[in-house]
Short mmCIF file of C-alpha atoms and ligand atoms in Angstrom, two decimals:
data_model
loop_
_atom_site.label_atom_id
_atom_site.label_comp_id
_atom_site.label_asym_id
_atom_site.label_seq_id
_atom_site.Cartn_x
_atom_site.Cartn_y
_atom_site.Cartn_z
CA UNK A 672 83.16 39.52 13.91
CA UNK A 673 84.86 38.19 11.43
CA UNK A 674 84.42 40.35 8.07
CA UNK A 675 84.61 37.69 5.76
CA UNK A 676 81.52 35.59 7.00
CA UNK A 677 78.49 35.34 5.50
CA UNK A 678 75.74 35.66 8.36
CA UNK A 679 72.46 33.93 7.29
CA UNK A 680 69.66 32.54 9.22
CA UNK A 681 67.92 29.61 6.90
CA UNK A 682 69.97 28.33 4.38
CA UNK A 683 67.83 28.58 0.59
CA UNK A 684 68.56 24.76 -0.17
CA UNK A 685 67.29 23.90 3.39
CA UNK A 686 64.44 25.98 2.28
CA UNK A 687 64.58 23.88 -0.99
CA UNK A 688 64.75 20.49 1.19
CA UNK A 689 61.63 21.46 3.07
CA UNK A 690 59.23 22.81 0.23
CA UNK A 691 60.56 22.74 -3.48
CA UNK A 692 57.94 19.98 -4.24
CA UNK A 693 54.41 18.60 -2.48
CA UNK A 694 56.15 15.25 -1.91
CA UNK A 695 58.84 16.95 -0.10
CA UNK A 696 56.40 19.02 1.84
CA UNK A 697 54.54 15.83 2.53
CA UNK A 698 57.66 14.71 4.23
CA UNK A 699 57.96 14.73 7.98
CA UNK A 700 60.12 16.53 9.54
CA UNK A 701 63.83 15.32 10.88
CA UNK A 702 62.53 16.95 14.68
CA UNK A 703 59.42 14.76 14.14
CA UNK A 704 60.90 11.66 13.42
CA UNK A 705 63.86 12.55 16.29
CA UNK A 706 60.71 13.51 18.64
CA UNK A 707 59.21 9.96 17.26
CA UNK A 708 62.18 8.04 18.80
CA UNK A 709 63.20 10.13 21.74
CA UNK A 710 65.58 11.74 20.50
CA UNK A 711 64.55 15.69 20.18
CA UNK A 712 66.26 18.05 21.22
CA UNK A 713 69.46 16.49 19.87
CA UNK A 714 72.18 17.61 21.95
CA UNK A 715 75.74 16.06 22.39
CA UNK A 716 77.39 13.07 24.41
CA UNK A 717 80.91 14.69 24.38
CA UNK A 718 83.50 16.74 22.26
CA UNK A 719 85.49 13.97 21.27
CA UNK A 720 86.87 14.60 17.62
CA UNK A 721 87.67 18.10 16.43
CA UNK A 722 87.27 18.09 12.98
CA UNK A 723 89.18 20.88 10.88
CA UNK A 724 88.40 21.83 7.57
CA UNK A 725 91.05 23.79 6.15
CA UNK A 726 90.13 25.22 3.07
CA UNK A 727 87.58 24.40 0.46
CA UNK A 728 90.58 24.54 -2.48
CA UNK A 729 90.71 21.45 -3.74
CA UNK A 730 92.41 20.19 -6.93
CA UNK A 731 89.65 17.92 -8.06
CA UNK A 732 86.04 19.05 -8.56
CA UNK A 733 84.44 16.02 -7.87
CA UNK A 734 80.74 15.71 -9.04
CA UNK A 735 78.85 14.62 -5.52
CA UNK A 736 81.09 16.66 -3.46
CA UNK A 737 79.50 18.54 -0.62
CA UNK A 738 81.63 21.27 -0.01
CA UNK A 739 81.73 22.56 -3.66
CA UNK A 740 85.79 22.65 -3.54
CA UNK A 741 87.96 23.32 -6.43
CA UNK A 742 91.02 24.91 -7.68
CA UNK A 743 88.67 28.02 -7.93
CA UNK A 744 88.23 28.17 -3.78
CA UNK A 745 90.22 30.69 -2.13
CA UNK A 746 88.89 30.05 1.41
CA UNK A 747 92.09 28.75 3.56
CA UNK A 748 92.07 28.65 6.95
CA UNK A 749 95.23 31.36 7.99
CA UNK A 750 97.83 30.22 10.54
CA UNK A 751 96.03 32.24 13.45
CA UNK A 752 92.53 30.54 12.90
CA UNK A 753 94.88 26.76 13.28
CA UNK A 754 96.78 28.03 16.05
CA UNK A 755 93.75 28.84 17.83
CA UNK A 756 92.39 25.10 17.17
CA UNK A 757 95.27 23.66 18.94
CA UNK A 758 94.31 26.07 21.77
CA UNK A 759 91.15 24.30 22.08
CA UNK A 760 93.27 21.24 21.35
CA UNK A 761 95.20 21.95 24.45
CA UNK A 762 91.61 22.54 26.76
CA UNK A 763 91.61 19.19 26.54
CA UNK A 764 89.04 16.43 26.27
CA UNK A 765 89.34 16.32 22.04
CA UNK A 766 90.62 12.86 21.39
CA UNK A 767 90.96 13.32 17.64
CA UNK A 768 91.86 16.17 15.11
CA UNK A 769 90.39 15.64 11.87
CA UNK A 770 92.08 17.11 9.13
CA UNK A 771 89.72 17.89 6.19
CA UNK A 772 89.09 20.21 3.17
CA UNK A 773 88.81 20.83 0.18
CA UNK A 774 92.27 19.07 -0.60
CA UNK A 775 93.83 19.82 3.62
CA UNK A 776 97.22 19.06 1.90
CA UNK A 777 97.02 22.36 -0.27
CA UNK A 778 96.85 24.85 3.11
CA UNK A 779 100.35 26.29 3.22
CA UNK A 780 100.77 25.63 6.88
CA UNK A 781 99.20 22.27 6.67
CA UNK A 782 102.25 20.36 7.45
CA UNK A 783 103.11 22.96 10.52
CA UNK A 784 99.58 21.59 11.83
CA UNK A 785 100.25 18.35 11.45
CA UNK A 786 103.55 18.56 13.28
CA UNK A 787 101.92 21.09 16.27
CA UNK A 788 99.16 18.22 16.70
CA UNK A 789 101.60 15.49 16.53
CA UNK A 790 104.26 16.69 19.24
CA UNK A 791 100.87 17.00 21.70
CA UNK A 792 100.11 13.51 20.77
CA UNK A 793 97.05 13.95 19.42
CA UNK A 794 95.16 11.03 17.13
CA UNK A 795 95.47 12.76 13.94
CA UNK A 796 93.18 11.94 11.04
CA UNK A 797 94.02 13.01 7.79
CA UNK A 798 91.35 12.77 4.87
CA UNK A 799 93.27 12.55 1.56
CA UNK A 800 91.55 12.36 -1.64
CA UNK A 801 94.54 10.17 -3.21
CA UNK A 802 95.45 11.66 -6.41
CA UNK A 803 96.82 14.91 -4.66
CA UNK A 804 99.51 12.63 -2.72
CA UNK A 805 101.03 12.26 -6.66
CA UNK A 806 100.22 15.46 -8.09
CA UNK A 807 103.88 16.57 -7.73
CA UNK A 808 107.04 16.18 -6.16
CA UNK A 809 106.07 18.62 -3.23
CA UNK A 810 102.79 16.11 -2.81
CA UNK A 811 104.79 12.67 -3.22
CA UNK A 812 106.86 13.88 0.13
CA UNK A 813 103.70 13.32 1.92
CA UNK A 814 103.21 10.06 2.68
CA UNK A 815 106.58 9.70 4.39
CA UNK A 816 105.99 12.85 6.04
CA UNK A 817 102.34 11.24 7.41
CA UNK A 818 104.34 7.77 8.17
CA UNK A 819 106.93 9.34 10.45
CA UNK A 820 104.18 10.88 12.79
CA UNK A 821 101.62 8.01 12.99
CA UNK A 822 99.10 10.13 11.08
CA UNK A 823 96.24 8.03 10.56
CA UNK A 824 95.16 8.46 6.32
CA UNK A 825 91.12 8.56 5.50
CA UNK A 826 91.15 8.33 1.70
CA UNK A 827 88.44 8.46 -0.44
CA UNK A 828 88.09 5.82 -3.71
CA UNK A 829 84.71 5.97 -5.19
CA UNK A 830 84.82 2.20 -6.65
CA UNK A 831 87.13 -0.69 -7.62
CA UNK A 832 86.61 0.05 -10.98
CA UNK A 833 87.31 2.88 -12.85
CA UNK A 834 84.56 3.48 -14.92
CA UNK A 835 82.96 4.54 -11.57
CA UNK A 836 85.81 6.27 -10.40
CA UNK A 837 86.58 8.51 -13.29
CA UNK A 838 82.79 9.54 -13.49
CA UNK A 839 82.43 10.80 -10.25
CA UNK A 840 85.82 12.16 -10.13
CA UNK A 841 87.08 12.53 -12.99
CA UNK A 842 89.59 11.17 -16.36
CA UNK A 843 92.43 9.21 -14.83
CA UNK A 844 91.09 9.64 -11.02
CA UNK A 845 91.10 5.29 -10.75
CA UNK A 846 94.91 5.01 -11.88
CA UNK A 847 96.22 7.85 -10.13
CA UNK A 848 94.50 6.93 -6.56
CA UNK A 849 95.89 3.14 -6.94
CA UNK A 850 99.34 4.58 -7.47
CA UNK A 851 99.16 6.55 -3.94
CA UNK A 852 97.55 3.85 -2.27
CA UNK A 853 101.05 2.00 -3.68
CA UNK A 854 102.98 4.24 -2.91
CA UNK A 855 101.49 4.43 1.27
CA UNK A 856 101.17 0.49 0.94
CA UNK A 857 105.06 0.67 0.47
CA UNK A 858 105.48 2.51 3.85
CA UNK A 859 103.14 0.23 5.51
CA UNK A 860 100.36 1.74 5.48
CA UNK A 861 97.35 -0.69 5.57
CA UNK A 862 99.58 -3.53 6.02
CA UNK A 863 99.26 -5.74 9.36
CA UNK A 864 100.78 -4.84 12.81
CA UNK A 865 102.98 -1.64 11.20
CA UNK A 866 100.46 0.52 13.20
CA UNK A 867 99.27 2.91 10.41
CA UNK A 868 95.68 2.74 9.91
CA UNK A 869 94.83 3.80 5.77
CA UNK A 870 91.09 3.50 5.65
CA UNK A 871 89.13 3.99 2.71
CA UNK A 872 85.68 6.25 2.06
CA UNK A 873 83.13 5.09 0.05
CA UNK A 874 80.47 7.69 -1.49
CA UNK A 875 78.08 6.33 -3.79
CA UNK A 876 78.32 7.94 -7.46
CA UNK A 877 74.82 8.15 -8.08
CA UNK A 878 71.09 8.95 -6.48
CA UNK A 879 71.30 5.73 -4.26
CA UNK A 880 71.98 4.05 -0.57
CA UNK A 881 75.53 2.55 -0.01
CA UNK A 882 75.38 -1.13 0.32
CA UNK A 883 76.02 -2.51 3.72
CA UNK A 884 79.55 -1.78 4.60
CA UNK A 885 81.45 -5.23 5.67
CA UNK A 886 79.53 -6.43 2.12
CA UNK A 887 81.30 -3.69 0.45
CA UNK A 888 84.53 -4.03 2.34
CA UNK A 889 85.03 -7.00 1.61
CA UNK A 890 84.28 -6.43 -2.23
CA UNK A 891 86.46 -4.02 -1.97
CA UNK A 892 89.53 -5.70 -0.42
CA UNK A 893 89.35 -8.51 -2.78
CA UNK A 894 89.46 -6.50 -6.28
CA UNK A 895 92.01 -3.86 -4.91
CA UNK A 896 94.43 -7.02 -3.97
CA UNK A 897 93.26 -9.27 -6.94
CA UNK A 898 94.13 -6.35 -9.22
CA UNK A 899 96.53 -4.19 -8.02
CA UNK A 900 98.21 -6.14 -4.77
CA UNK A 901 96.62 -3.12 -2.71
CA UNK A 902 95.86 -3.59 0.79
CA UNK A 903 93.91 -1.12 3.45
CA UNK A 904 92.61 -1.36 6.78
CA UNK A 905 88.41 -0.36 6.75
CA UNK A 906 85.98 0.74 4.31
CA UNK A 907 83.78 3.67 5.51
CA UNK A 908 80.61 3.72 3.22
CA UNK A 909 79.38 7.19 3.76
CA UNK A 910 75.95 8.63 2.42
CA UNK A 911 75.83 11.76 0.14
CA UNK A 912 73.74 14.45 1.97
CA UNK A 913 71.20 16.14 -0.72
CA UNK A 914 73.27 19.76 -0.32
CA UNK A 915 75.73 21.66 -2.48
CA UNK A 916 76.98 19.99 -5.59
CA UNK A 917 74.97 16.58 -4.86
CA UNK A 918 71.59 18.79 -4.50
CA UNK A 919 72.67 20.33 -7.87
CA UNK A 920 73.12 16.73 -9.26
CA UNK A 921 70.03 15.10 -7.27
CA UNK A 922 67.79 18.40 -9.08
CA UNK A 923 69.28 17.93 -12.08
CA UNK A 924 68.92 14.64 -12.98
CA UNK A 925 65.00 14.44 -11.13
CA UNK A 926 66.15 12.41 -8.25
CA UNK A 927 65.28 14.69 -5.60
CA UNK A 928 62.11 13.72 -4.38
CA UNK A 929 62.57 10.09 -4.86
CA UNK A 930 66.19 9.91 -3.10
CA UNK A 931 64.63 12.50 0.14
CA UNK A 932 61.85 9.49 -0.20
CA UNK A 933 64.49 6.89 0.29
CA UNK A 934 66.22 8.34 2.71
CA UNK A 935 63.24 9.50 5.21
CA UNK A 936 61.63 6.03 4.68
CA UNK A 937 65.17 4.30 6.24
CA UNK A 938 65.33 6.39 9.10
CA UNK A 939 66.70 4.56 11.59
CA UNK A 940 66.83 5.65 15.26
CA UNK A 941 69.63 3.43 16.31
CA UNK A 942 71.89 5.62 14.05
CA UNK A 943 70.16 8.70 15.22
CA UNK A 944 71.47 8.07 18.32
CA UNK A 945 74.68 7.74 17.09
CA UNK A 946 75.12 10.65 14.72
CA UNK A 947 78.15 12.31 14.61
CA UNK A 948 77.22 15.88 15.88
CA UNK A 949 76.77 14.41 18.86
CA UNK A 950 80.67 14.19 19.65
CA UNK A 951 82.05 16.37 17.28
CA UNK A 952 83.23 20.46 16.82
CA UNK A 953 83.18 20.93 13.05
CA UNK A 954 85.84 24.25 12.72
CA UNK A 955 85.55 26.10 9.46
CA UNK A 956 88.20 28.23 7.62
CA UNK A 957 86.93 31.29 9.26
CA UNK A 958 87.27 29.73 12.56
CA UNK A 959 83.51 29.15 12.97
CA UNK A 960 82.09 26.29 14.66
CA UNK A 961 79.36 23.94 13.43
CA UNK A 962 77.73 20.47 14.44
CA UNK A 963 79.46 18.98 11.12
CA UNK A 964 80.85 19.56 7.79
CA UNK A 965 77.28 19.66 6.39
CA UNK A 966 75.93 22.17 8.68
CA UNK A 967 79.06 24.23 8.13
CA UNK A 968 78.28 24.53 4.35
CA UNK A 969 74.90 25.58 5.04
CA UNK A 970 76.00 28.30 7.08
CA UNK A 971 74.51 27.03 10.32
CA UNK A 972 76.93 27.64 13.11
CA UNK A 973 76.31 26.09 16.64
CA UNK A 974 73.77 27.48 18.46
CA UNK A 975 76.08 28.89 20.88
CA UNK A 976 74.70 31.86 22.26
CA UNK A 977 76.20 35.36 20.87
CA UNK A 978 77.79 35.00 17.49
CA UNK A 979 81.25 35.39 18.77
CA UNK A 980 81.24 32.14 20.98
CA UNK A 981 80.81 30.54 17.92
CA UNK A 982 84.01 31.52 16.74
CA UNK A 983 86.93 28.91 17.58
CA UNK A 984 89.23 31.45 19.46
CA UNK A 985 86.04 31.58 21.98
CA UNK A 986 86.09 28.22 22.42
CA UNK A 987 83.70 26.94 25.57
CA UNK A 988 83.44 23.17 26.56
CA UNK A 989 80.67 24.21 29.02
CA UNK A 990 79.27 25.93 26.57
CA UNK A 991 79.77 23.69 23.85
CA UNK A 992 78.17 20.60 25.90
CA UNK A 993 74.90 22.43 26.98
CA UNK A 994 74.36 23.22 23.40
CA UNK A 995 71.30 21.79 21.26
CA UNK A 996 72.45 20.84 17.89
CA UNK A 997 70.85 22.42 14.57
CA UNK A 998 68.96 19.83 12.86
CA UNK A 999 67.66 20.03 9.35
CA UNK A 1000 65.84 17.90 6.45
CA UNK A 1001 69.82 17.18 5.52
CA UNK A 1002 69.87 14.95 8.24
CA UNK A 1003 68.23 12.12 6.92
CA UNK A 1004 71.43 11.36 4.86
CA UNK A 1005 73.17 10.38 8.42
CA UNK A 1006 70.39 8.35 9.87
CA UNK A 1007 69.24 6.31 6.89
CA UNK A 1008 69.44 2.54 7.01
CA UNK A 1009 72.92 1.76 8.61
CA UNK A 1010 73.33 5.60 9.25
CA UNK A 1011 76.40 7.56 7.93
CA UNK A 1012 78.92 9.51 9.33
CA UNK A 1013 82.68 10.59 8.28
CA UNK A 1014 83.66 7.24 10.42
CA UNK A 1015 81.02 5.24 8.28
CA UNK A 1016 77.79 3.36 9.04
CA UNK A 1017 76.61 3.53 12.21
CA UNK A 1018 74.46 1.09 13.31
CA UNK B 619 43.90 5.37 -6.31
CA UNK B 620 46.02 6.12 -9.75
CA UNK B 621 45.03 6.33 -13.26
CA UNK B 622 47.64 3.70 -14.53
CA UNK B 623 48.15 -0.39 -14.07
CA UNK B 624 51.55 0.21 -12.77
CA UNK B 625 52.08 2.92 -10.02
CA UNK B 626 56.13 3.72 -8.72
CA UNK B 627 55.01 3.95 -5.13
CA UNK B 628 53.76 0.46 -4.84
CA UNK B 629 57.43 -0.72 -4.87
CA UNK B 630 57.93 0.92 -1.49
CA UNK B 631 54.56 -0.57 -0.56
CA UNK B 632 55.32 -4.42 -1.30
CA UNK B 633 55.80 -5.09 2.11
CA UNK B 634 51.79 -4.28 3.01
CA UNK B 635 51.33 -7.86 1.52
CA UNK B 636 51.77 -8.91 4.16
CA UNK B 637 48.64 -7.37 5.96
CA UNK B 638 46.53 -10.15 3.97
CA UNK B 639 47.99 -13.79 4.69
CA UNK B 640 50.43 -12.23 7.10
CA UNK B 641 51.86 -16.27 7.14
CA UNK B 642 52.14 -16.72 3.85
CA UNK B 643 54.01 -13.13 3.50
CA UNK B 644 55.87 -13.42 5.98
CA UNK B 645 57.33 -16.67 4.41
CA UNK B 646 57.61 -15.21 1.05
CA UNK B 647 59.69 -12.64 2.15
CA UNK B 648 62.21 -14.85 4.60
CA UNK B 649 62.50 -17.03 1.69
CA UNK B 650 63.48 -13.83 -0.89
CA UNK B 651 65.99 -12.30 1.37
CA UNK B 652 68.15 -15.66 2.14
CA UNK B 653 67.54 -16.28 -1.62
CA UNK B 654 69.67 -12.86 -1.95
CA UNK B 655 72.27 -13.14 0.57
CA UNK B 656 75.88 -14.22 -0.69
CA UNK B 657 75.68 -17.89 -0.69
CA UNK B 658 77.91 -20.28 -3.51
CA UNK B 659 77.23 -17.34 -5.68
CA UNK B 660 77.89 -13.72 -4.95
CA UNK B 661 75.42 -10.70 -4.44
CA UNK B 662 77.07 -9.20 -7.54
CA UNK B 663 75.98 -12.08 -9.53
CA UNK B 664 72.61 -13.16 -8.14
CA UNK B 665 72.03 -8.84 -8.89
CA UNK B 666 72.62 -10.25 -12.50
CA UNK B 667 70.41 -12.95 -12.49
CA UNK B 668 67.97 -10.95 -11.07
CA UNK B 669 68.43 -8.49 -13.73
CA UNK B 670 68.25 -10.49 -16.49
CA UNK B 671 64.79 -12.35 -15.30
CA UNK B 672 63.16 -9.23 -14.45
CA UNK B 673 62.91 -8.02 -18.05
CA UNK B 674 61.98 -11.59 -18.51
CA UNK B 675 59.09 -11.24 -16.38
CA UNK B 676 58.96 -7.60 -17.59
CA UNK B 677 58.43 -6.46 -14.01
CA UNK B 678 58.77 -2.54 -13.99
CA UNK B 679 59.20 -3.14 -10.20
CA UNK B 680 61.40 -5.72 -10.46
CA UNK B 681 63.53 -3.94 -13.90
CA UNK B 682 63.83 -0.62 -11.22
CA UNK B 683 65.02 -2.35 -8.36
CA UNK B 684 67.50 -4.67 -10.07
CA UNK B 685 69.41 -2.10 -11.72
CA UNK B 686 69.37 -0.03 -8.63
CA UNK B 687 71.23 -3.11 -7.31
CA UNK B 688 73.10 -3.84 -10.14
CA UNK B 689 74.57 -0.15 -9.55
CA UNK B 690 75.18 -0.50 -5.84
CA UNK B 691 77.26 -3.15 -7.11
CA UNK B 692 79.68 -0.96 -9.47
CA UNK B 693 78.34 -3.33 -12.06
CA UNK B 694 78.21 -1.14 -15.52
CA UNK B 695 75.29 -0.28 -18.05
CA UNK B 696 77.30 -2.59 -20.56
CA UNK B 697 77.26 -5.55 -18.30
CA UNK B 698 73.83 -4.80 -17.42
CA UNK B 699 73.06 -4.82 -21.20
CA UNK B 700 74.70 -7.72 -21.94
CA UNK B 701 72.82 -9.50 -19.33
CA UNK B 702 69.12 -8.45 -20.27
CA UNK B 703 70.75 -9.98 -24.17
CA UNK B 704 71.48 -13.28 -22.29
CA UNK B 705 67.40 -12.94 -20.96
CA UNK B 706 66.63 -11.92 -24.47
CA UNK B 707 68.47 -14.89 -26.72
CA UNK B 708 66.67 -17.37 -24.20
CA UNK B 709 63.92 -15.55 -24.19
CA UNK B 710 63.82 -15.84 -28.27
CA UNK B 711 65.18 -18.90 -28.00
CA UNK B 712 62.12 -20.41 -26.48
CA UNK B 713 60.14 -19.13 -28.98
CA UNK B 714 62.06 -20.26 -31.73
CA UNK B 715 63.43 -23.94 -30.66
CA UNK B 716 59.42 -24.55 -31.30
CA UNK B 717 59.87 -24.32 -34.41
CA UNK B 718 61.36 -27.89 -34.94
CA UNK B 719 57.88 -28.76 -33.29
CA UNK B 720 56.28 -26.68 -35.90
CA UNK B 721 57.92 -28.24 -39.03
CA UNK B 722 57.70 -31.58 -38.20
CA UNK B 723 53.64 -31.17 -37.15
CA UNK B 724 53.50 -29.74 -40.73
CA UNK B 725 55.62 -32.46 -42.55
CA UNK B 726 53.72 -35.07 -40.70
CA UNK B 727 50.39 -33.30 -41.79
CA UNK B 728 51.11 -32.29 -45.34
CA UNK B 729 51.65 -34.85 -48.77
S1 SF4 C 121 85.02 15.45 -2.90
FE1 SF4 C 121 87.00 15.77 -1.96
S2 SF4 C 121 88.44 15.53 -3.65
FE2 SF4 C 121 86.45 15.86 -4.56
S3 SF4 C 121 86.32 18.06 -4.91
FE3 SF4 C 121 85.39 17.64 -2.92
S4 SF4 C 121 87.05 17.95 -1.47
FE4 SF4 C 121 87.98 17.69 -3.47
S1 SF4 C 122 73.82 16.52 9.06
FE1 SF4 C 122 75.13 17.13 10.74
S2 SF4 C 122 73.74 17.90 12.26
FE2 SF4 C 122 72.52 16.67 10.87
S3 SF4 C 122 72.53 14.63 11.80
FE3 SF4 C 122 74.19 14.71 10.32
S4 SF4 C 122 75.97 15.22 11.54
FE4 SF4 C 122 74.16 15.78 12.75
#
């Protein structure tokens, strides 16, 4: 086993999700409301996107962010742990690789990665959060670098405006975003029949549900071209989940019980079908497997069998498949109203 | 049963209206939401109007709700300020455009 991992069996802010307050513990449970709809045990319709995250180094420290990444993070994901993700890669059956972080960009072999996936011709999804891509000369390289291998860019831009912006991410955030968007707008990106997709993620800075997504698209489309002649291809509005830094926020500022309130009374079952641990292999930097990126920073691998077939080198479709997938009060966040994923509503 | 006029949870609860007069409720709300859908003007600014009338009506409901929108749609806590001022100088307004009515009632009565 891997000496750096933390082993733990119920993660305190799931704990926290379930009891902190009586209107929290008058809250059904996610299993009830999935037993409710038909939908308990939730198990998985296929592996279809392998989704990498790694390293939680970052260098923003945005305030909702779930993974609690910063310049601070040392976890990076070493060459072995990525080499044994393109073994799994090479199994077969994983459509997508999902590149994710922390800031994926900062991992010294990130760009090794990117080229490994991209001579198997894999679908290769990088999430960018912008203002890294003009941090500094090494950064700016990037875009061309993404451009010559088809690499599909999920970026994430809190707002059009940046008042919004710059609170949730930070001074300056707004103008240095628009400039990368600019600057992969100028290779195509976004841009009509040139065949690279740049979407855009939207995570709402505050204790409140996105607004439908084609709405906000379309909001969104009009001010970034109105103002700054920026085009992009979709908008994914994605949910904040009330864990890490947004459960610090969400206590904080005495939203908790009304936003777990919000989010239980939306639950939507059409989503629930549709959540995205249901075709997805979340790896961590360790090279431990999870449901998601949200059950990976609660420490919740996949229920697996013995702890080393959770471990990517192990890697099991068989296994994988006949797995049930951890659930958790967290989970309302991906089946409220539309439903939310790292692809965007659902329903 | 709570202690005050004005309870939070009874926003979530609205809906049950419906249980009495389920026609009449039903119509109500049909009517609301195609009120709030984009239409000549946008979501954003029907959020505004909305805004501004609740703290005519000085709904708590209504205030709660409205800014919750109002935020959904990136619009700030200036803007939202200046709009409950555009409620408020009609609001005053009102009262004080009466006050032609009032003088000329008292030149008409007095020597
Ligand atoms: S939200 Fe994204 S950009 Fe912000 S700190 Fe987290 S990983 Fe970094
Ligand atoms: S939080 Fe993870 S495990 Fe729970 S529903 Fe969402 S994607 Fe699935």
């Amino acid at each position: 086993m891997n000496k750096n991992t933390v082993e733990i069996d119920f993660h305190p802010e799931l704990e926290l999700l379930r009891n902190r307050t009586e209107t929290l513990r008058s809250l059904p449970a996610f299993d009830e409301k999935l037993n409710e709809t038909g939908l308990h045990p939730l198990t998985p319709t296929g592996l279809d996107i392998l989704q990498v995250n790694v390293g939680y180094m970052c260098n923003m420290t945005c305030k909702h962010c779930h993974v609690d990444a910063g310049p601070h993070r040392k976890e990076i994901m070493p060459r072995k742990t990525l080499q044994h993700c393109l073994d799994a890669y090479d199994m077969g059956g994983f459509k997508t690789v999902d590149i994710t972080g922390g800031a994926p960009e900062m991992n010294p072999d990130f760009r090794w990665f990117v080229d490994e996936l991209h001579q198997r011709g894999a679908h290769v999804i990088v999430r960018s959060n912008l203002t890294i891509l003009v941090t500094n000369p090494k950064y700016r390289e990037l875009p061309a670098f993404f451009a010559e291998r088809g690499v599909e860019v999920t970026c994430s831009l809190p707002f059009y405006n940046r008042v919004t912006t710059d609170r949730q991410r930070g001074e300056g955030t707004y103008d240095r975003s628009v400039e990368a968007l600019k600057l992969l707008n100028d290779l195509g990106y976004g841009k009509d029949g040139s065949g690279l997709e740049l979407n855009l993620v939207y995570n709402p800075a505050g204790a409140f549900l996105p607004l439908p997504q084609q709405e906000l698209e379309a909001d969104f489309k009009r001010q970034l071209r109105d103002k700054h002649g920026v085009s992009f291809n979709n908008l994914f509005t994605i949910t904040n989940l009330p864990i890490s830094r947004y459960l610090d926020y969400l206590l904080r500022s005495d939203n908790l019980n009304d936003y777990m309130v919000t989010l239980v009374n939306a639950y939507n079952p059409v989503a629930a079908e549709k959540v995205m641990c249901r075709n997805t292999i979340s790896v961590g930097w360790d090279g431990r497997m999870f449901d998601c990126d949200f059950n990976q920073m609660l420490l919740m691998p996949v229920e697996a069998g013995d702890s080393n077939a959770t471990y990517i080198q192990n890697f099991d479709t068989e296994t994988l498949m006949k797995r049930r997938i951890r659930t958790g009060q967290h989970c309302f966040g991906c089946t409220a109203g539309a439903g939310s994923s790292c692809g965007g509503s659902l329903a | 049963m709570s202690n005050s006029y004005y309870d939070k949870s009874h926003l979530a609860k609205f809906g049950n209206i419906t249980e009495l007069q389920e026609k009449l409720g039903t119509k109500f709300f049909d009517y609301y939401n195609a009120v709030f859908e984009g239409g000549e003007l946008s979501a954003r600014e029907k959020a505004l109007i909305a805004l501004a009338v609740a703290h005519t009506v000085q709904c708590p409901y209504c205030i709660d709700a409205y800014t919750e929108t109002s935020v959904k749609h990136g619009i700030s806590e200036p803007e939202m300020m200046e709009a409950v001022h555009v409620a408020c100088a009609i609001r005053g307004g009102a009262s004080l455009v009466h006050g032609v009515q009032m003088m000329e009632q008292a030149k008409k009565l007095t020597m």
